[in-house]
Short mmCIF file of C-alpha atoms in Angstrom, two decimals:
data_model
loop_
_atom_site.label_atom_id
_atom_site.label_comp_id
_atom_site.label_asym_id
_atom_site.label_seq_id
_atom_site.Cartn_x
_atom_site.Cartn_y
_atom_site.Cartn_z
CA UNK A 1361 48.52 -1.45 3.19
CA UNK A 1362 50.64 1.48 4.17
CA UNK A 1363 49.35 3.19 7.20
CA UNK A 1364 49.53 6.54 5.70
CA UNK A 1365 47.14 5.62 2.74
CA UNK A 1366 44.41 4.91 5.10
CA UNK A 1367 45.04 7.79 7.56
CA UNK A 1368 42.72 10.12 5.59
CA UNK A 1369 39.63 7.78 6.39
CA UNK A 1370 40.45 7.80 10.05
CA UNK A 1371 40.80 11.68 10.07
CA UNK A 1372 37.48 12.06 8.31
CA UNK A 1373 35.59 9.56 10.42
CA UNK A 1374 37.04 11.31 13.52
CA UNK A 1375 36.08 14.76 12.27
CA UNK A 1376 32.54 13.90 11.12
CA UNK A 1377 31.82 12.18 14.43
CA UNK A 1378 33.23 14.99 16.49
CA UNK A 1379 31.28 17.77 14.61
CA UNK A 1380 27.94 16.03 14.37
CA UNK A 1381 25.12 17.63 16.30
CA UNK A 1382 23.48 15.20 18.94
CA UNK A 1383 21.22 17.55 20.60
CA UNK A 1384 18.36 16.63 18.18
CA UNK A 1385 18.15 12.86 17.71
CA UNK A 1386 16.00 11.06 15.06
CA UNK A 1387 13.36 8.61 16.28
CA UNK A 1388 15.25 5.70 14.95
CA UNK A 1389 18.42 6.07 17.09
CA UNK A 1390 16.74 4.61 20.03
CA UNK A 1391 14.94 1.77 18.39
CA UNK A 1392 17.93 0.22 16.72
CA UNK A 1393 19.41 -2.65 18.75
CA UNK A 1394 23.04 -1.63 18.52
CA UNK A 1395 24.09 -5.07 20.02
CA UNK A 1396 23.41 -6.84 16.89
CA UNK A 1397 26.43 -7.61 14.79
CA UNK A 1398 25.05 -6.72 11.38
CA UNK A 1399 22.63 -3.75 11.16
CA UNK A 1400 21.27 -2.54 7.64
CA UNK A 1401 19.63 0.99 7.71
CA UNK A 1402 17.59 1.72 4.52
CA UNK A 1403 16.02 5.12 3.55
CA UNK A 1404 15.68 7.56 0.91
CA UNK A 1405 18.53 9.76 0.00
CA UNK A 1406 18.52 13.11 2.26
CA UNK A 1407 16.64 11.63 5.23
CA UNK A 1408 19.45 11.47 7.57
CA UNK A 1409 21.13 8.07 7.41
CA UNK A 1410 24.70 9.50 7.59
CA UNK A 1411 23.84 11.66 10.54
CA UNK A 1412 22.22 8.80 12.38
CA UNK A 1413 25.46 6.70 12.21
CA UNK A 1414 27.67 9.52 13.14
CA UNK A 1415 25.53 10.38 16.31
CA UNK A 1416 25.71 6.67 17.26
CA UNK A 1417 29.54 6.63 17.07
CA UNK A 1418 29.79 10.10 19.07
CA UNK A 1419 27.35 9.12 21.76
CA UNK A 1420 28.69 5.58 22.26
CA UNK A 1421 32.19 7.18 22.85
CA UNK A 1422 33.66 4.34 20.60
CA UNK A 1423 36.48 6.77 19.45
CA UNK A 1424 39.14 4.86 17.60
CA UNK A 1425 37.48 1.59 18.04
CA UNK A 1426 34.73 2.77 15.37
CA UNK A 1427 35.38 3.87 11.67
CA UNK A 1428 32.83 5.74 9.52
CA UNK A 1429 33.53 5.19 5.80
CA UNK A 1430 31.44 6.21 2.82
CA UNK A 1431 31.82 4.07 -0.29
CA UNK A 1432 31.24 7.05 -2.68
CA UNK A 1433 34.62 8.37 -1.43
CA UNK A 1434 37.24 8.55 -4.37
CA UNK A 1435 39.54 6.72 -2.17
CA UNK A 1436 37.85 3.57 -3.13
CA UNK A 1437 38.65 4.00 -6.68
CA UNK A 1438 42.11 2.55 -6.08
CA UNK A 1439 41.63 0.74 -2.74
CA UNK A 1440 39.18 -2.10 -1.68
CA UNK A 1441 36.84 -2.16 1.43
CA UNK A 1442 38.41 -5.62 2.41
CA UNK A 1443 41.78 -3.78 2.93
CA UNK A 1444 40.12 -1.30 5.21
CA UNK A 1445 38.23 -3.95 7.27
CA UNK A 1446 41.50 -6.04 7.85
CA UNK A 1447 43.48 -3.04 8.77
CA UNK A 1448 40.78 -1.69 11.21
CA UNK A 1449 40.23 -5.07 12.70
CA UNK A 1450 43.93 -5.88 13.28
CA UNK A 1451 44.43 -2.41 14.79
CA UNK A 1452 41.81 -2.81 17.37
CA UNK A 1453 38.60 -1.78 15.59
CA UNK A 1454 35.45 -3.15 16.93
CA UNK A 1455 32.90 -1.32 14.86
CA UNK A 1456 32.62 -0.49 11.29
CA UNK A 1457 30.01 2.08 9.80
CA UNK A 1458 29.62 1.83 5.99
CA UNK A 1459 27.70 4.40 4.04
CA UNK A 1460 26.39 4.16 0.59
CA UNK A 1461 26.78 0.41 0.42
CA UNK A 1462 24.83 0.22 -2.86
CA UNK A 1463 27.59 2.03 -4.69
CA UNK A 1464 29.87 -1.02 -4.25
CA UNK A 1465 29.97 -3.78 -6.84
CA UNK A 1466 28.56 -7.26 -5.27
CA UNK A 1467 28.19 -5.47 -1.91
CA UNK A 1468 26.04 -8.30 -0.59
CA UNK A 1469 28.70 -10.93 -0.97
CA UNK A 1470 31.29 -8.50 0.48
CA UNK A 1471 29.18 -7.84 3.58
CA UNK A 1472 28.57 -11.61 3.96
CA UNK A 1473 32.33 -12.35 3.75
CA UNK A 1474 33.14 -9.67 6.39
CA UNK A 1475 30.70 -11.19 8.72
CA UNK A 1476 32.02 -14.56 8.09
CA UNK A 1477 35.62 -13.73 8.44
CA UNK A 1478 35.29 -11.28 11.38
CA UNK A 1479 32.39 -12.60 13.30
CA UNK A 1480 33.25 -10.39 16.31
CA UNK A 1481 33.20 -7.09 14.37
CA UNK A 1482 30.05 -4.94 14.66
CA UNK A 1483 29.05 -3.79 11.22
CA UNK A 1484 26.37 -1.08 10.45
CA UNK A 1485 25.75 -0.15 6.85
CA UNK A 1486 23.36 2.18 4.97
CA UNK A 1487 21.86 1.97 1.68
CA UNK A 1488 19.30 3.55 -0.74
CA UNK A 1489 15.58 2.80 0.05
CA UNK A 1490 15.64 1.06 -3.42
CA UNK A 1491 18.01 -1.50 -1.90
CA UNK A 1492 16.94 -5.15 -2.54
CA UNK A 1493 18.30 -8.23 -0.68
CA UNK A 1494 18.98 -10.59 -3.31
CA UNK A 1495 18.78 -14.15 -2.00
CA UNK A 1496 20.91 -15.58 -4.91
CA UNK A 1497 23.94 -13.40 -3.81
CA UNK A 1498 25.28 -13.62 -0.40
CA UNK A 1499 21.94 -14.27 1.58
CA UNK A 1500 22.01 -11.78 4.52
CA UNK A 1501 18.49 -12.36 5.48
CA UNK A 1502 19.30 -14.69 8.47
CA UNK A 1503 22.12 -12.64 9.94
CA UNK A 1504 21.20 -8.97 9.75
CA UNK A 1505 18.53 -6.64 11.28
CA UNK A 1506 17.02 -4.14 8.69
CA UNK A 1507 15.71 -0.85 9.73
CA UNK A 1508 14.09 1.87 7.62
CA UNK A 1509 14.84 5.58 8.35
CA UNK A 1510 12.01 7.82 7.09
CA UNK A 1511 11.89 11.64 6.78
CA UNK A 1512 11.01 13.84 9.52
CA UNK A 1513 7.59 13.53 11.16
CA UNK A 1514 5.72 16.84 11.91
CA UNK A 1515 6.63 16.09 15.51
CA UNK A 1516 10.33 15.68 14.63
CA UNK A 1517 10.22 19.02 12.76
CA UNK A 1518 8.77 20.78 15.54
CA UNK A 1519 11.65 19.49 17.74
CA UNK A 1520 14.12 20.88 15.14
CA UNK A 1521 12.35 24.03 15.23
CA UNK A 1522 12.85 24.26 19.02
CA UNK A 1523 9.50 23.22 20.29
CA UNK A 1524 9.35 21.12 23.32
CA UNK A 1525 7.89 17.90 22.06
CA UNK A 1526 6.28 15.01 23.95
CA UNK A 1527 6.85 11.44 23.10
CA UNK A 1528 5.50 9.87 19.86
CA UNK A 1529 1.99 8.43 20.41
CA UNK A 1530 0.28 5.33 18.96
CA UNK A 1531 -2.55 5.77 16.54
CA UNK A 1532 -5.02 4.14 19.03
CA UNK A 1533 -3.85 6.73 21.72
CA UNK A 1534 -4.27 9.62 19.34
CA UNK A 1535 -7.76 8.42 18.33
CA UNK A 1536 -8.69 8.25 22.12
CA UNK A 1537 -6.88 11.27 23.38
CA UNK A 1538 -6.54 13.54 20.36
CA UNK A 1539 -8.17 16.45 22.03
CA UNK A 1540 -6.00 16.58 25.14
CA UNK A 1541 -2.79 15.92 22.99
CA UNK A 1542 -3.66 18.82 20.63
CA UNK A 1543 -4.35 21.19 23.55
CA UNK A 1544 -0.90 20.38 25.04
CA UNK A 1545 0.91 21.41 22.02
CA UNK A 1546 -1.55 24.42 21.14
CA UNK A 1547 -0.59 25.90 24.67
CA UNK A 1548 3.11 26.03 23.64
CA UNK A 1549 3.03 27.15 20.05
CA UNK A 1550 0.96 28.52 17.20
CA UNK A 1551 0.36 25.10 15.25
CA UNK A 1552 -0.75 26.32 11.82
CA UNK A 1553 2.27 28.47 10.82
CA UNK A 1554 4.51 25.65 11.69
CA UNK A 1555 2.46 22.95 9.95
CA UNK A 1556 2.35 24.94 6.74
CA UNK A 1557 6.29 25.45 6.91
CA UNK A 1558 6.72 21.63 7.38
CA UNK A 1559 4.54 20.85 4.28
CA UNK A 1560 6.65 23.08 2.24
CA UNK A 1561 10.16 22.32 3.50
CA UNK A 1562 10.21 20.16 6.64
CA UNK A 1563 10.46 16.43 5.64
CA UNK A 1564 14.13 16.34 4.92
CA UNK A 1565 16.63 17.28 7.76
CA UNK A 1566 18.71 19.15 5.28
CA UNK A 1567 16.18 22.16 5.29
CA UNK A 1568 17.98 23.41 8.29
CA UNK A 1569 21.15 24.32 6.23
CA UNK A 1570 19.68 24.68 2.90
CA UNK A 1571 16.46 26.84 3.84
CA UNK A 1572 17.33 29.28 0.85
CA UNK A 1573 17.07 27.23 -2.39
CA UNK A 1574 15.43 24.30 -0.76
CA UNK A 1575 13.26 23.38 -3.65
CA UNK A 1576 16.40 23.28 -6.05
CA UNK A 1577 18.21 21.21 -3.54
CA UNK A 1578 15.35 18.73 -3.33
CA UNK A 1579 15.26 18.64 -7.13
CA UNK A 1580 18.87 17.88 -7.16
CA UNK A 1581 18.38 15.08 -4.56
CA UNK A 1582 15.58 13.46 -6.92
CA UNK A 1583 17.90 13.71 -9.90
CA UNK A 1584 20.68 11.79 -7.91
CA UNK A 1585 18.23 9.10 -6.84
CA UNK A 1586 17.23 8.47 -10.34
CA UNK A 1587 20.60 9.05 -12.16
CA UNK A 1588 22.85 7.53 -9.43
CA UNK A 1589 20.83 5.31 -7.08
CA UNK A 1590 18.57 3.63 -9.48
CA UNK A 1591 21.15 2.17 -11.88
CA UNK A 1592 23.15 1.18 -8.74
CA UNK A 1593 20.46 -1.22 -7.78
CA UNK A 1594 18.59 -2.05 -10.99
CA UNK A 1595 19.70 -2.95 -14.38
CA UNK A 1596 18.11 -0.16 -16.30
CA UNK A 1597 19.20 1.59 -19.49
CA UNK A 1598 19.73 5.56 -19.85
CA UNK A 1599 16.50 5.74 -21.99
CA UNK A 1600 14.60 3.82 -19.20
CA UNK A 1601 15.85 6.48 -16.66
CA UNK A 1602 14.73 9.22 -18.95
CA UNK A 1603 11.35 7.59 -19.12
CA UNK A 1604 11.17 7.29 -15.35
CA UNK A 1605 12.01 11.01 -14.98
CA UNK A 1606 9.23 12.02 -17.58
CA UNK A 1607 6.73 9.71 -15.66
CA UNK A 1608 7.63 11.43 -12.46
CA UNK A 1609 6.91 14.87 -13.99
CA UNK A 1610 3.60 13.80 -15.75
CA UNK A 1611 2.30 12.29 -12.48
CA UNK A 1612 3.55 15.42 -10.31
CA UNK A 1613 1.03 17.55 -12.55
CA UNK A 1614 -2.06 15.17 -12.05
CA UNK A 1615 -1.84 13.61 -8.52
CA UNK A 1616 -3.95 12.62 -6.85
CA UNK A 1617 -5.74 10.48 -9.23
CA UNK A 1618 -7.20 7.19 -10.08
CA UNK A 1619 -4.80 6.84 -12.86
CA UNK A 1620 -5.50 5.95 -16.52
CA UNK A 1621 -2.51 3.74 -16.86
CA UNK A 1622 -3.16 2.89 -20.65
CA UNK A 1623 -3.08 6.55 -21.43
CA UNK A 1624 0.06 7.10 -19.23
CA UNK A 1625 1.96 4.41 -20.75
CA UNK A 1626 0.94 5.59 -24.35
CA UNK A 1627 2.46 8.94 -23.44
CA UNK A 1628 5.66 7.33 -22.20
CA UNK A 1629 5.78 4.95 -25.34
CA UNK A 1630 6.14 1.91 -23.13
CA UNK A 1631 4.25 -1.26 -22.20
CA UNK A 1632 1.92 -2.13 -19.19
CA UNK A 1633 4.72 -4.30 -17.62
CA UNK A 1634 7.49 -1.74 -18.07
CA UNK A 1635 5.33 1.07 -16.97
CA UNK A 1636 4.29 -0.62 -13.83
CA UNK A 1637 7.96 -1.43 -13.10
CA UNK A 1638 8.82 2.06 -13.44
CA UNK A 1639 6.26 3.07 -11.01
CA UNK A 1640 7.62 0.62 -8.59
CA UNK A 1641 11.04 2.35 -9.12
CA UNK A 1642 9.47 5.75 -8.02
CA UNK A 1643 7.69 4.18 -5.03
CA UNK A 1644 10.84 2.52 -3.67
CA UNK A 1645 12.83 5.67 -4.36
CA UNK A 1646 10.54 7.51 -1.99
CA UNK A 1647 9.31 9.83 -4.63
CA UNK A 1648 5.73 8.49 -4.90
CA UNK A 1649 3.40 6.66 -2.82
CA UNK A 1650 1.07 4.19 -4.41
CA UNK A 1651 -2.22 3.40 -2.58
CA UNK A 1652 -3.78 0.12 -3.53
CA UNK A 1653 -6.80 -1.86 -2.36
CA UNK A 1654 -6.23 -4.99 -0.22
CA UNK A 1655 -6.75 -7.15 -3.14
CA UNK A 1656 -4.10 -5.31 -5.32
CA UNK A 1657 -0.34 -4.67 -5.04
CA UNK A 1658 2.67 -3.87 -7.20
CA UNK A 1659 4.02 -7.38 -7.00
CA UNK A 1660 1.12 -8.59 -8.69
CA UNK A 1661 1.69 -5.93 -11.42
CA UNK A 1662 -1.64 -4.37 -10.76
CA UNK A 1663 -2.29 -0.69 -11.26
CA UNK A 1664 -2.58 1.32 -8.01
CA UNK A 1665 -5.96 2.86 -7.17
CA UNK A 1666 -4.42 6.25 -6.18
CA UNK A 1667 -1.07 7.89 -6.78
CA UNK A 1668 0.36 10.54 -4.43
CA UNK A 1669 3.75 12.28 -3.95
CA UNK A 1670 5.64 10.50 -1.10
CA UNK A 1671 5.71 13.72 0.80
CA UNK A 1672 4.42 17.26 0.39
CA UNK A 1673 7.80 18.73 -0.11
CA UNK A 1674 8.31 16.76 -3.24
CA UNK A 1675 4.85 17.99 -4.39
CA UNK A 1676 6.04 21.67 -3.78
CA UNK A 1677 9.40 21.07 -5.47
CA UNK A 1678 7.98 19.48 -8.59
CA UNK A 1679 4.54 21.20 -9.16
CA UNK A 1680 3.76 24.56 -10.24
CA UNK A 1681 0.65 24.59 -8.18
CA UNK A 1682 0.40 22.59 -4.94
CA UNK A 1683 -3.30 21.43 -4.74
CA UNK A 1684 -4.54 21.81 -1.01
CA UNK A 1685 -6.48 18.54 -1.29
CA UNK A 1686 -3.59 16.60 -2.55
CA UNK A 1687 -1.30 18.10 0.20
CA UNK A 1688 -3.58 17.04 2.79
CA UNK A 1689 -4.00 13.45 1.57
CA UNK A 1690 -0.24 13.12 0.78
CA UNK A 1691 0.58 14.20 4.24
CA UNK A 1692 -1.72 11.74 6.00
CA UNK A 1693 -0.59 8.88 3.67
CA UNK A 1694 2.93 9.45 4.32
CA UNK A 1695 2.80 9.82 8.13
CA UNK A 1696 0.43 6.84 8.55
CA UNK A 1697 2.21 4.58 6.09
CA UNK A 1698 5.28 4.86 8.27
CA UNK A 1699 3.82 3.38 11.14
CA UNK A 1700 0.67 1.50 9.95
CA UNK A 1701 -0.85 -0.64 7.22
CA UNK A 1702 -2.79 1.73 4.79
CA UNK A 1703 -5.11 0.65 1.89
CA UNK A 1704 -7.56 2.15 -0.49
CA UNK A 1705 -11.15 1.51 0.86
CA UNK A 1706 -14.50 1.26 -1.01
CA UNK A 1707 -15.62 4.19 0.97
CA UNK A 1708 -13.69 6.94 2.26
CA UNK A 1709 -10.08 7.89 1.56
CA UNK A 1710 -7.97 5.65 3.86
CA UNK A 1711 -8.48 2.28 5.63
CA UNK A 1712 -5.90 1.82 8.31
CA UNK A 1713 -4.82 -1.45 9.98
CA UNK A 1714 -7.97 -3.27 8.83
CA UNK A 1715 -9.84 -1.26 11.45
CA UNK A 1716 -9.91 2.55 11.01
CA UNK A 1717 -11.57 4.29 8.18
CA UNK A 1718 -10.55 7.99 7.34
CA UNK A 1719 -11.84 10.92 5.33
CA UNK A 1720 -9.30 13.71 4.83
CA UNK A 1721 -10.33 17.28 4.12
CA UNK A 1722 -10.75 20.88 5.52
CA UNK A 1723 -12.36 22.12 8.44
CA UNK A 1724 -15.74 22.07 6.94
CA UNK A 1725 -15.58 18.37 5.93
CA UNK A 1726 -18.61 16.23 6.93
CA UNK A 1727 -19.26 12.62 7.65
CA UNK A 1728 -21.58 12.32 4.72
CA UNK A 1729 -19.33 9.87 2.84
CA UNK A 1730 -18.51 7.68 5.69
CA UNK A 1731 -21.72 8.04 7.87
CA UNK A 1732 -22.73 4.90 9.82
CA UNK A 1733 -19.39 3.25 9.32
CA UNK A 1734 -17.86 2.00 12.64
CA UNK A 1735 -14.55 3.53 13.67
CA UNK A 1736 -14.71 6.10 11.24
CA UNK A 1737 -13.04 9.50 11.50
CA UNK A 1738 -12.29 12.74 9.85
CA UNK A 1739 -8.81 14.14 9.68
CA UNK A 1740 -9.63 17.79 9.30
CA UNK A 1741 -7.03 20.56 8.18
CA UNK A 1742 -7.03 24.17 9.35
CA UNK A 1743 -7.89 22.90 12.79
CA UNK A 1744 -5.75 23.19 16.11
CA UNK A 1745 -7.99 21.12 18.39
CA UNK A 1746 -10.72 18.66 17.35
CA UNK A 1747 -13.66 17.00 19.07
CA UNK A 1748 -15.16 13.51 19.10
CA UNK A 1749 -14.09 11.81 15.70
CA UNK A 1750 -13.06 15.03 14.20
CA UNK A 1751 -9.27 15.08 14.44
CA UNK A 1752 -6.95 17.75 13.39
CA UNK A 1753 -4.81 16.74 10.44
CA UNK A 1754 -1.61 17.84 11.85
CA UNK A 1755 -1.91 15.55 15.10
CA UNK A 1756 -1.23 12.69 12.67
CA UNK A 1757 2.38 13.98 12.33
CA UNK A 1758 2.89 12.82 16.22
CA UNK A 1759 2.96 9.12 15.45
CA UNK A 1760 6.87 8.74 15.28
#
């Protein structure tokens, strides 16, 4: 390959790495074992996977030894990734950062071949949260480490807003020390206005540059997920994508609910198996969260016990009216499910790590529904500092 044909890729990589802001770092940056030769980073569109890779390049001072490329670049319509890898390696390249890998045909086989043919090359790639590792095509399971990047926690959002934040806390630590932890933040900043802003527009890092028209930007992201990412990782027809979009909008007006699946599938003119498959698409895409009891899960094609928006920003973007109770439950489930196992209990709202039972509500919420249950707690809104087993809802955003 002629040197001048690849020069644009190096210029773009260098420029992006040079300009990326490293003052605010996502939680995953320090959790990744960067010494691994093959790293996969999954995550929903818009959560900051590209920025994470560029920050790594900049902070590690790899300079020309690292190359960042995005496979949705038009350059790859007339060139192959294997050409780039060969050129980069032969010219002293040691690290390759590949974005949007799900856009490339037979990407798993390609990544496997790269690691086979260039065993000393460090490869990091990102893909949609819908990305599936197909064990029949280029089995990568034994050679790669997979990480998932979630959207901003409330703790990270406060950092983005210029608040000096403490390290993330574990759930047991929060339950034990929530009063002291809450006081330490309440002494720095007025929590409730920040928390309300986060619920509306704080989950996706791009809120910083798209504060005006944020809802429209998020709607656009959702359309890209369904119209570009979904067909890139699943064999779906256009009519199916249309049905998935319609399902999303129907559910956006009704959540939370113990869904009447038969009625939903009738409205969509689809059968049970296809309907549950579409629900699975929306969950993996980071648009919905499906809460199931311990005995039920989507792999068994069982209906979920409750359906919630994945995060509160999506609810504001898709719903005419954002129900307060739904916002509270969606926030709690989103933040806890990123660090713990959360299931639907017989009593209460959420059962976490087979140990803790939670009810979520406003500041006047009582223990009536979960009284006499060991390890039971209230996650209460509109409260800066709690006491005993009444814990401010916002503090559950300090877990990562």
